[in-house]
PDB file of C-alpha atoms in Angstrom:
ATOM      1  CA  MET G   1     136.321  47.848 108.842  1.00  0.00           C
ATOM      2  CA  SER G   2     138.142  45.724 106.336  1.00  0.00           C
ATOM      3  CA  SER G   3     141.872  45.568 106.013  1.00  0.00           C
ATOM      4  CA  GLU G   4     141.635  47.393 102.675  1.00  0.00           C
ATOM      5  CA  VAL G   5     139.757  50.409 104.111  1.00  0.00           C
ATOM      6  CA  TRP G   6     142.016  50.513 107.102  1.00  0.00           C
ATOM      7  CA  GLN G   7     145.273  50.415 105.159  1.00  0.00           C
ATOM      8  CA  ARG G   8     144.021  53.221 103.012  1.00  0.00           C
ATOM      9  CA  VAL G   9     143.068  55.267 105.998  1.00  0.00           C
ATOM     10  CA  LEU G  10     146.462  54.664 107.691  1.00  0.00           C
ATOM     11  CA  ARG G  11     148.494  55.624 104.667  1.00  0.00           C
ATOM     12  CA  GLU G  12     146.396  58.860 104.258  1.00  0.00           C
ATOM     13  CA  VAL G  13     146.558  60.046 107.844  1.00  0.00           C
ATOM     14  CA  SER G  14     149.895  58.724 109.170  1.00  0.00           C
ATOM     15  CA  PRO G  15     151.913  61.804 107.976  1.00  0.00           C
ATOM     16  CA  TYR G  16     149.974  64.286 110.096  1.00  0.00           C
ATOM     17  CA  VAL G  17     147.392  62.907 112.401  1.00  0.00           C
ATOM     18  CA  HIS G  18     148.181  62.654 116.148  1.00  0.00           C
ATOM     19  CA  THR G  19     145.182  60.625 117.540  1.00  0.00           C
ATOM     20  CA  ILE G  20     142.952  57.896 116.259  1.00  0.00           C
ATOM     21  CA  GLN G  21     139.883  57.018 118.322  1.00  0.00           C
ATOM     22  CA  PHE G  22     138.805  53.391 117.414  1.00  0.00           C
ATOM     23  CA  TYR G  23     135.079  53.757 118.152  1.00  0.00           C
ATOM     24  CA  PHE G  24     131.978  55.126 116.627  1.00  0.00           C
ATOM     25  CA  GLN G  25     128.336  53.986 117.136  1.00  0.00           C
ATOM     26  CA  GLY G  26     129.231  50.341 117.832  1.00  0.00           C
ATOM     27  CA  GLU G  27     131.417  48.103 120.020  1.00  0.00           C
ATOM     28  CA  PRO G  28     135.048  48.188 118.878  1.00  0.00           C
ATOM     29  CA  LEU G  29     136.048  44.992 120.647  1.00  0.00           C
ATOM     30  CA  LEU G  30     133.758  43.072 118.167  1.00  0.00           C
ATOM     31  CA  ASN G  31     136.154  43.875 115.317  1.00  0.00           C
ATOM     32  CA  PRO G  32     138.567  40.900 114.865  1.00  0.00           C
ATOM     33  CA  HIS G  33     141.161  43.215 113.406  1.00  0.00           C
ATOM     34  CA  LEU G  34     141.173  45.738 116.181  1.00  0.00           C
ATOM     35  CA  ILE G  35     144.407  44.645 117.918  1.00  0.00           C
ATOM     36  CA  ASP G  36     146.240  44.743 114.523  1.00  0.00           C
ATOM     37  CA  MET G  37     144.870  48.179 113.756  1.00  0.00           C
ATOM     38  CA  ILE G  38     146.075  49.653 117.066  1.00  0.00           C
ATOM     39  CA  ARG G  39     149.516  48.045 116.615  1.00  0.00           C
ATOM     40  CA  ASP G  40     149.775  49.524 113.104  1.00  0.00           C
ATOM     41  CA  ALA G  41     148.853  53.031 114.411  1.00  0.00           C
ATOM     42  CA  HIS G  42     151.152  52.740 117.325  1.00  0.00           C
ATOM     43  CA  ALA G  43     154.094  51.747 114.909  1.00  0.00           C
ATOM     44  CA  GLN G  44     153.414  55.052 113.188  1.00  0.00           C
ATOM     45  CA  GLY G  45     153.698  57.072 116.460  1.00  0.00           C
ATOM     46  CA  ILE G  46     149.973  57.828 116.603  1.00  0.00           C
ATOM     47  CA  TYR G  47     148.175  58.172 119.942  1.00  0.00           C
ATOM     48  CA  THR G  48     145.349  55.480 120.196  1.00  0.00           C
ATOM     49  CA  ILE G  49     142.084  55.377 122.235  1.00  0.00           C
ATOM     50  CA  VAL G  50     139.302  52.664 122.593  1.00  0.00           C
ATOM     51  CA  SER G  51     136.019  53.271 124.215  1.00  0.00           C
ATOM     52  CA  THR G  52     134.155  50.166 125.143  1.00  0.00           C
ATOM     53  CA  ASN G  53     131.191  48.832 127.199  1.00  0.00           C
ATOM     54  CA  ALA G  54     133.688  46.033 128.189  1.00  0.00           C
ATOM     55  CA  GLN G  55     131.253  43.268 127.740  1.00  0.00           C
ATOM     56  CA  ALA G  56     133.463  41.410 125.339  1.00  0.00           C
ATOM     57  CA  LEU G  57     136.716  42.162 127.249  1.00  0.00           C
ATOM     58  CA  THR G  58     138.292  38.957 128.380  1.00  0.00           C
ATOM     59  CA  ARG G  59     141.539  38.410 130.193  1.00  0.00           C
ATOM     60  CA  GLU G  60     143.269  37.386 126.979  1.00  0.00           C
ATOM     61  CA  MET G  61     141.910  40.398 125.138  1.00  0.00           C
ATOM     62  CA  ALA G  62     143.136  42.663 127.948  1.00  0.00           C
ATOM     63  CA  SER G  63     146.715  41.405 127.577  1.00  0.00           C
ATOM     64  CA  ALA G  64     146.515  41.858 123.766  1.00  0.00           C
ATOM     65  CA  LEU G  65     145.322  45.427 124.133  1.00  0.00           C
ATOM     66  CA  VAL G  66     148.287  46.145 126.467  1.00  0.00           C
ATOM     67  CA  GLU G  67     150.693  44.550 124.176  1.00  0.00           C
ATOM     68  CA  SER G  68     149.323  46.385 121.079  1.00  0.00           C
ATOM     69  CA  GLY G  69     150.570  49.700 122.376  1.00  0.00           C
ATOM     70  CA  LEU G  70     147.266  51.083 123.165  1.00  0.00           C
ATOM     71  CA  ASN G  71     147.473  54.545 124.932  1.00  0.00           C
ATOM     72  CA  ARG G  72     144.028  54.867 126.463  1.00  0.00           C
ATOM     73  CA  ILE G  73     141.052  52.847 127.084  1.00  0.00           C
ATOM     74  CA  ILE G  74     137.679  54.229 128.194  1.00  0.00           C
ATOM     75  CA  ILE G  75     135.403  51.702 130.063  1.00  0.00           C
ATOM     76  CA  SER G  76     131.659  52.791 130.265  1.00  0.00           C
ATOM     77  CA  MET G  77     130.246  52.036 133.687  1.00  0.00           C
ATOM     78  CA  ASP G  78     127.068  54.050 134.412  1.00  0.00           C
ATOM     79  CA  GLY G  79     126.253  52.833 137.902  1.00  0.00           C
ATOM     80  CA  LEU G  80     127.552  50.945 140.955  1.00  0.00           C
ATOM     81  CA  THR G  81     124.618  48.590 141.174  1.00  0.00           C
ATOM     82  CA  GLU G  82     122.979  46.282 138.616  1.00  0.00           C
ATOM     83  CA  ALA G  83     119.839  48.460 138.894  1.00  0.00           C
ATOM     84  CA  SER G  84     121.503  51.809 138.213  1.00  0.00           C
ATOM     85  CA  TYR G  85     123.805  50.326 135.607  1.00  0.00           C
ATOM     86  CA  SER G  86     121.198  48.473 133.649  1.00  0.00           C
ATOM     87  CA  ALA G  87     118.793  51.518 133.542  1.00  0.00           C
ATOM     88  CA  TYR G  88     120.993  52.816 130.708  1.00  0.00           C
ATOM     89  CA  ARG G  89     123.105  49.838 129.712  1.00  0.00           C
ATOM     90  CA  VAL G  90     120.160  47.505 128.904  1.00  0.00           C
ATOM     91  CA  GLY G  91     121.277  43.956 128.642  1.00  0.00           C
ATOM     92  CA  GLY G  92     124.774  44.583 130.062  1.00  0.00           C
ATOM     93  CA  SER G  93     126.425  43.127 133.073  1.00  0.00           C
ATOM     94  CA  LEU G  94     127.934  45.311 135.768  1.00  0.00           C
ATOM     95  CA  GLU G  95     129.942  42.354 137.058  1.00  0.00           C
ATOM     96  CA  GLN G  96     131.525  41.828 133.569  1.00  0.00           C
ATOM     97  CA  THR G  97     132.559  45.432 133.483  1.00  0.00           C
ATOM     98  CA  LYS G  98     134.157  45.136 136.875  1.00  0.00           C
ATOM     99  CA  ALA G  99     135.896  42.024 135.720  1.00  0.00           C
ATOM    100  CA  ALA G 100     137.184  43.714 132.595  1.00  0.00           C
ATOM    101  CA  LEU G 101     138.719  46.447 134.849  1.00  0.00           C
ATOM    102  CA  ARG G 102     140.571  43.856 136.811  1.00  0.00           C
ATOM    103  CA  TYR G 103     141.952  42.152 133.756  1.00  0.00           C
ATOM    104  CA  LEU G 104     143.156  45.390 132.369  1.00  0.00           C
ATOM    105  CA  ARG G 105     144.812  46.351 135.695  1.00  0.00           C
ATOM    106  CA  GLU G 106     146.581  42.877 135.895  1.00  0.00           C
ATOM    107  CA  ALA G 107     147.893  43.150 132.449  1.00  0.00           C
ATOM    108  CA  LYS G 108     148.818  46.849 132.439  1.00  0.00           C
ATOM    109  CA  LYS G 109     152.427  47.999 132.172  1.00  0.00           C
ATOM    110  CA  GLN G 110     153.028  51.764 131.792  1.00  0.00           C
ATOM    111  CA  SER G 111     150.053  52.032 129.503  1.00  0.00           C
ATOM    112  CA  PRO G 112     147.244  52.161 128.566  1.00  0.00           C
ATOM    113  CA  ILE G 113     145.574  54.766 130.818  1.00  0.00           C
ATOM    114  CA  ILE G 114     142.386  53.214 132.127  1.00  0.00           C
ATOM    115  CA  GLU G 115     139.626  55.754 132.242  1.00  0.00           C
ATOM    116  CA  LEU G 116     136.329  54.970 133.914  1.00  0.00           C
ATOM    117  CA  GLN G 117     133.379  56.847 132.417  1.00  0.00           C
ATOM    118  CA  CYS G 118     130.024  57.365 133.980  1.00  0.00           C
ATOM    119  CA  LEU G 119     127.125  59.299 132.422  1.00  0.00           C
ATOM    120  CA  ARG G 120     125.443  61.714 134.911  1.00  0.00           C
ATOM    121  CA  LEU G 121     121.835  60.214 134.901  1.00  0.00           C
ATOM    122  CA  ARG G 122     118.981  60.441 137.391  1.00  0.00           C
ATOM    123  CA  THR G 123     119.263  56.590 137.894  1.00  0.00           C
ATOM    124  CA  ASN G 124     122.813  56.982 139.204  1.00  0.00           C
ATOM    125  CA  GLU G 125     123.064  60.437 140.638  1.00  0.00           C
ATOM    126  CA  HIS G 126     122.991  59.070 144.213  1.00  0.00           C
ATOM    127  CA  GLU G 127     126.228  57.153 143.427  1.00  0.00           C
ATOM    128  CA  TRP G 128     128.416  59.906 141.962  1.00  0.00           C
ATOM    129  CA  ALA G 129     130.349  60.627 145.310  1.00  0.00           C
ATOM    130  CA  GLU G 130     130.875  56.878 145.853  1.00  0.00           C
ATOM    131  CA  MET G 131     132.033  56.476 142.340  1.00  0.00           C
ATOM    132  CA  ARG G 132     134.704  59.119 142.960  1.00  0.00           C
ATOM    133  CA  ARG G 133     135.880  57.148 146.016  1.00  0.00           C
ATOM    134  CA  GLN G 134     135.850  53.749 144.463  1.00  0.00           C
ATOM    135  CA  TYR G 135     137.156  54.196 140.815  1.00  0.00           C
ATOM    136  CA  ARG G 136     140.772  53.519 141.765  1.00  0.00           C
ATOM    137  CA  GLN G 137     139.809  50.347 143.769  1.00  0.00           C
ATOM    138  CA  LEU G 138     137.894  49.189 140.617  1.00  0.00           C
ATOM    139  CA  GLY G 139     141.270  49.437 138.591  1.00  0.00           C
ATOM    140  CA  ALA G 140     140.858  52.796 136.810  1.00  0.00           C
ATOM    141  CA  ASP G 141     143.489  55.561 136.731  1.00  0.00           C
ATOM    142  CA  ARG G 142     141.035  58.393 136.159  1.00  0.00           C
ATOM    143  CA  LEU G 143     137.302  58.970 136.401  1.00  0.00           C
ATOM    144  CA  THR G 144     135.106  61.004 134.065  1.00  0.00           C
ATOM    145  CA  LEU G 145     131.686  62.001 135.084  1.00  0.00           C
ATOM    146  CA  LYS G 146     130.020  62.975 131.710  1.00  0.00           C
ATOM    147  CA  THR G 147     126.723  64.760 130.917  1.00  0.00           C
ATOM    148  CA  ALA G 148     124.492  62.525 128.636  1.00  0.00           C
ATOM    149  CA  GLN G 149     123.080  63.404 125.368  1.00  0.00           C
ATOM    150  CA  LEU G 150     119.358  62.639 125.360  1.00  0.00           C
ATOM    151  CA  TYR G 151     116.659  62.544 122.653  1.00  0.00           C
ATOM    152  CA  ASP G 152     113.041  63.687 122.910  1.00  0.00           C
ATOM    153  CA  TYR G 153     114.200  66.060 125.744  1.00  0.00           C
ATOM    154  CA  GLU G 154     111.895  68.893 125.016  1.00  0.00           C
ATOM    155  CA  GLN G 155     109.259  67.673 127.535  1.00  0.00           C
ATOM    156  CA  GLY G 156     111.769  66.433 129.948  1.00  0.00           C
ATOM    157  CA  HIS G 157     113.370  62.917 130.127  1.00  0.00           C
ATOM    158  CA  PRO G 158     113.364  60.084 132.800  1.00  0.00           C
ATOM    159  CA  LEU G 159     117.175  59.888 132.705  1.00  0.00           C
ATOM    160  CA  MET G 160     117.829  63.567 132.928  1.00  0.00           C
ATOM    161  CA  PRO G 161     119.441  64.516 136.372  1.00  0.00           C
ATOM    162  CA  SER G 162     117.323  66.079 138.984  1.00  0.00           C
ATOM    163  CA  ASP G 163     119.976  68.820 139.362  1.00  0.00           C
ATOM    164  CA  LEU G 164     119.997  70.410 135.913  1.00  0.00           C
ATOM    165  CA  ARG G 165     123.556  71.848 136.614  1.00  0.00           C
ATOM    166  CA  TYR G 166     124.707  68.233 135.610  1.00  0.00           C
ATOM    167  CA  ALA G 167     122.536  68.020 132.520  1.00  0.00           C
ATOM    168  CA  ARG G 168     123.037  69.484 129.030  1.00  0.00           C
ATOM    169  CA  TYR G 169     119.550  70.880 129.068  1.00  0.00           C
ATOM    170  CA  GLU G 170     117.808  73.747 130.846  1.00  0.00           C
ATOM    171  CA  GLN G 171     114.069  74.466 131.619  1.00  0.00           C
ATOM    172  CA  THR G 172     112.588  77.400 129.826  1.00  0.00           C
ATOM    173  CA  ALA G 173     109.811  79.681 131.172  1.00  0.00           C
ATOM    174  CA  ASP G 174     107.046  77.614 129.585  1.00  0.00           C
ATOM    175  CA  GLY G 175     108.279  74.393 131.238  1.00  0.00           C
ATOM    176  CA  THR G 176     109.871  72.770 128.265  1.00  0.00           C
ATOM    177  CA  TYR G 177     113.602  72.065 128.000  1.00  0.00           C
ATOM    178  CA  ARG G 178     116.297  73.319 125.554  1.00  0.00           C
ATOM    179  CA  LEU G 179     120.015  72.506 125.074  1.00  0.00           C
ATOM    180  CA  ARG G 180     121.998  74.766 127.395  1.00  0.00           C
ATOM    181  CA  ARG G 181     124.257  76.897 125.170  1.00  0.00           C
ATOM    182  CA  ARG G 182     127.990  77.271 125.879  1.00  0.00           C
ATOM    183  CA  ARG G 183     129.951  80.336 125.041  1.00  0.00           C
ATOM    184  CA  ARG G 184     132.113  79.311 122.134  1.00  0.00           C
ATOM    185  CA  ILE G 185     133.600  80.640 118.908  1.00  0.00           C
ATOM    186  CA  GLY G 186     133.510  78.152 116.060  1.00  0.00           C
ATOM    187  CA  CYS G 187     133.255  74.388 116.457  1.00  0.00           C
ATOM    188  CA  LEU G 188     136.565  72.622 117.362  1.00  0.00           C
ATOM    189  CA  ARG G 189     135.418  69.201 116.053  1.00  0.00           C
ATOM    190  CA  LEU G 190     134.862  70.291 112.480  1.00  0.00           C
ATOM    191  CA  TRP G 191     138.386  71.547 112.072  1.00  0.00           C
ATOM    192  CA  SER G 192     140.390  69.157 114.154  1.00  0.00           C
ATOM    193  CA  GLY G 193     139.269  65.847 112.749  1.00  0.00           C
ATOM    194  CA  VAL G 194     136.716  63.660 110.967  1.00  0.00           C
ATOM    195  CA  VAL G 195     134.901  60.362 111.435  1.00  0.00           C
ATOM    196  CA  ILE G 196     135.703  57.604 108.926  1.00  0.00           C
ATOM    197  CA  THR G 197     133.125  54.773 108.953  1.00  0.00           C
ATOM    198  CA  THR G 198     133.668  51.074 108.318  1.00  0.00           C
ATOM    199  CA  THR G 199     132.952  51.455 104.662  1.00  0.00           C
ATOM    200  CA  GLY G 200     135.172  54.590 104.151  1.00  0.00           C
ATOM    201  CA  GLU G 201     132.605  57.301 104.433  1.00  0.00           C
ATOM    202  CA  VAL G 202     134.065  60.507 105.826  1.00  0.00           C
ATOM    203  CA  LEU G 203     131.734  62.286 108.215  1.00  0.00           C
ATOM    204  CA  PRO G 204     132.120  65.710 109.736  1.00  0.00           C
ATOM    205  CA  CYS G 205     131.838  64.517 113.357  1.00  0.00           C
ATOM    206  CA  CYS G 206     130.540  61.752 115.728  1.00  0.00           C
ATOM    207  CA  TYR G 207     127.186  63.480 116.041  1.00  0.00           C
ATOM    208  CA  ASP G 208     126.464  62.520 112.459  1.00  0.00           C
ATOM    209  CA  LYS G 209     125.414  59.074 113.687  1.00  0.00           C
ATOM    210  CA  SER G 210     123.376  58.132 110.586  1.00  0.00           C
ATOM    211  CA  GLY G 211     125.952  59.416 108.048  1.00  0.00           C
ATOM    212  CA  ASP G 212     123.647  62.049 106.620  1.00  0.00           C
ATOM    213  CA  TYR G 213     126.347  64.556 105.947  1.00  0.00           C
ATOM    214  CA  ALA G 214     129.192  62.486 104.369  1.00  0.00           C
ATOM    215  CA  TYR G 215     131.831  64.485 102.531  1.00  0.00           C
ATOM    216  CA  GLY G 216     132.548  61.525 100.404  1.00  0.00           C
ATOM    217  CA  ASN G 217     134.347  58.215 100.495  1.00  0.00           C
ATOM    218  CA  ILE G 218     138.104  57.753 101.214  1.00  0.00           C
ATOM    219  CA  MET G 219     138.303  54.796  98.956  1.00  0.00           C
ATOM    220  CA  ARG G 220     137.517  57.089  95.922  1.00  0.00           C
ATOM    221  CA  GLU G 221     139.131  60.248  96.879  1.00  0.00           C
ATOM    222  CA  SER G 222     141.914  61.465  99.245  1.00  0.00           C
ATOM    223  CA  LEU G 223     140.991  62.582 102.817  1.00  0.00           C
ATOM    224  CA  ARG G 224     142.695  65.940 102.217  1.00  0.00           C
ATOM    225  CA  SER G 225     140.600  66.698  99.113  1.00  0.00           C
ATOM    226  CA  LEU G 226     137.464  65.451 100.971  1.00  0.00           C
ATOM    227  CA  PHE G 227     138.163  67.758 103.892  1.00  0.00           C
ATOM    228  CA  HIS G 228     138.247  70.822 101.623  1.00  0.00           C
ATOM    229  CA  ASN G 229     135.758  69.842  99.032  1.00  0.00           C
ATOM    230  CA  GLU G 230     132.472  71.906  98.535  1.00  0.00           C
ATOM    231  CA  LYS G 231     130.315  69.672 100.679  1.00  0.00           C
ATOM    232  CA  ALA G 232     132.691  69.945 103.627  1.00  0.00           C
ATOM    233  CA  GLN G 233     133.088  73.685 103.310  1.00  0.00           C
ATOM    234  CA  ARG G 234     129.302  74.165 103.065  1.00  0.00           C
ATOM    235  CA  PHE G 235     128.731  71.978 106.205  1.00  0.00           C
ATOM    236  CA  MET G 236     131.302  73.992 108.223  1.00  0.00           C
ATOM    237  CA  ARG G 237     129.789  77.295 107.314  1.00  0.00           C
ATOM    238  CA  GLN G 238     126.247  76.312 107.998  1.00  0.00           C
ATOM    239  CA  ALA G 239     127.137  74.419 111.136  1.00  0.00           C
ATOM    240  CA  LEU G 240     128.351  77.702 112.803  1.00  0.00           C
ATOM    241  CA  ARG G 241     124.752  78.834 112.535  1.00  0.00           C
ATOM    242  CA  TYR G 242     123.336  75.783 113.977  1.00  0.00           C
ATOM    243  CA  GLU G 243     121.371  74.981 110.832  1.00  0.00           C
ATOM    244  CA  TYR G 244     121.678  71.222 111.125  1.00  0.00           C
ATOM    245  CA  PRO G 245     119.634  69.078 113.576  1.00  0.00           C
ATOM    246  CA  ILE G 246     122.813  67.373 114.823  1.00  0.00           C
ATOM    247  CA  CYS G 247     124.191  70.777 115.793  1.00  0.00           C
ATOM    248  CA  GLN G 248     120.994  71.653 117.661  1.00  0.00           C
ATOM    249  CA  ASN G 249     121.651  68.867 120.099  1.00  0.00           C
ATOM    250  CA  CYS G 250     125.507  69.193 120.344  1.00  0.00           C
ATOM    251  CA  TRP G 251     127.127  70.022 123.613  1.00  0.00           C
ATOM    252  CA  GLN G 252     130.594  70.543 122.116  1.00  0.00           C
TER     253      GLN G 252
END
């Protein structure tokens, strides 16, 4: 995200937003302006979160993140061995992730909260109990074991946990799988926030990974007007009826 887009976003949201998540479909630590962006938001009293695979998290960057005022950092680590970790994090290094946790713990003051996140997958299901025992030793303050969003799940998926209580999907009478529905009224995501891409496109939520349902661009129109325009209102109405593909694989 360019400085121009970021400053426009910050001016728009600083009067009322309480949280900014600095991540969406990419690795935030690759953004050379990230530390400055967190610092800017922190100066406005905004709670800040970063989620990262930690592959670019050096000792120097850990110190910079702490000094920026970052409130919470989520470190993705989907396994305790290289085999279980790399089954999902293809090309990543488990040892680098563990090193990043050490760097953060060494640099940490009162904040940020260090959250270790592990997707519940068949490849690591034998490690969940050990993950609960080890996460503090690894340098984290808290552990989140999270269900995984999968694609092409109708016929099953090799990463789907063998115990479907820990999957987002359930098996039907004909042997195929479908998304397990939660009891809910409305969709909190659509009314509590938006995603703003690096180019300023305003998306309804993080499930719009390809930007197919953009409300418009913040560089051409205010966020407040975009959030209330006809595109946004139509999307919100139809999303309640699960009319969009992204809603049909949504666990929120």
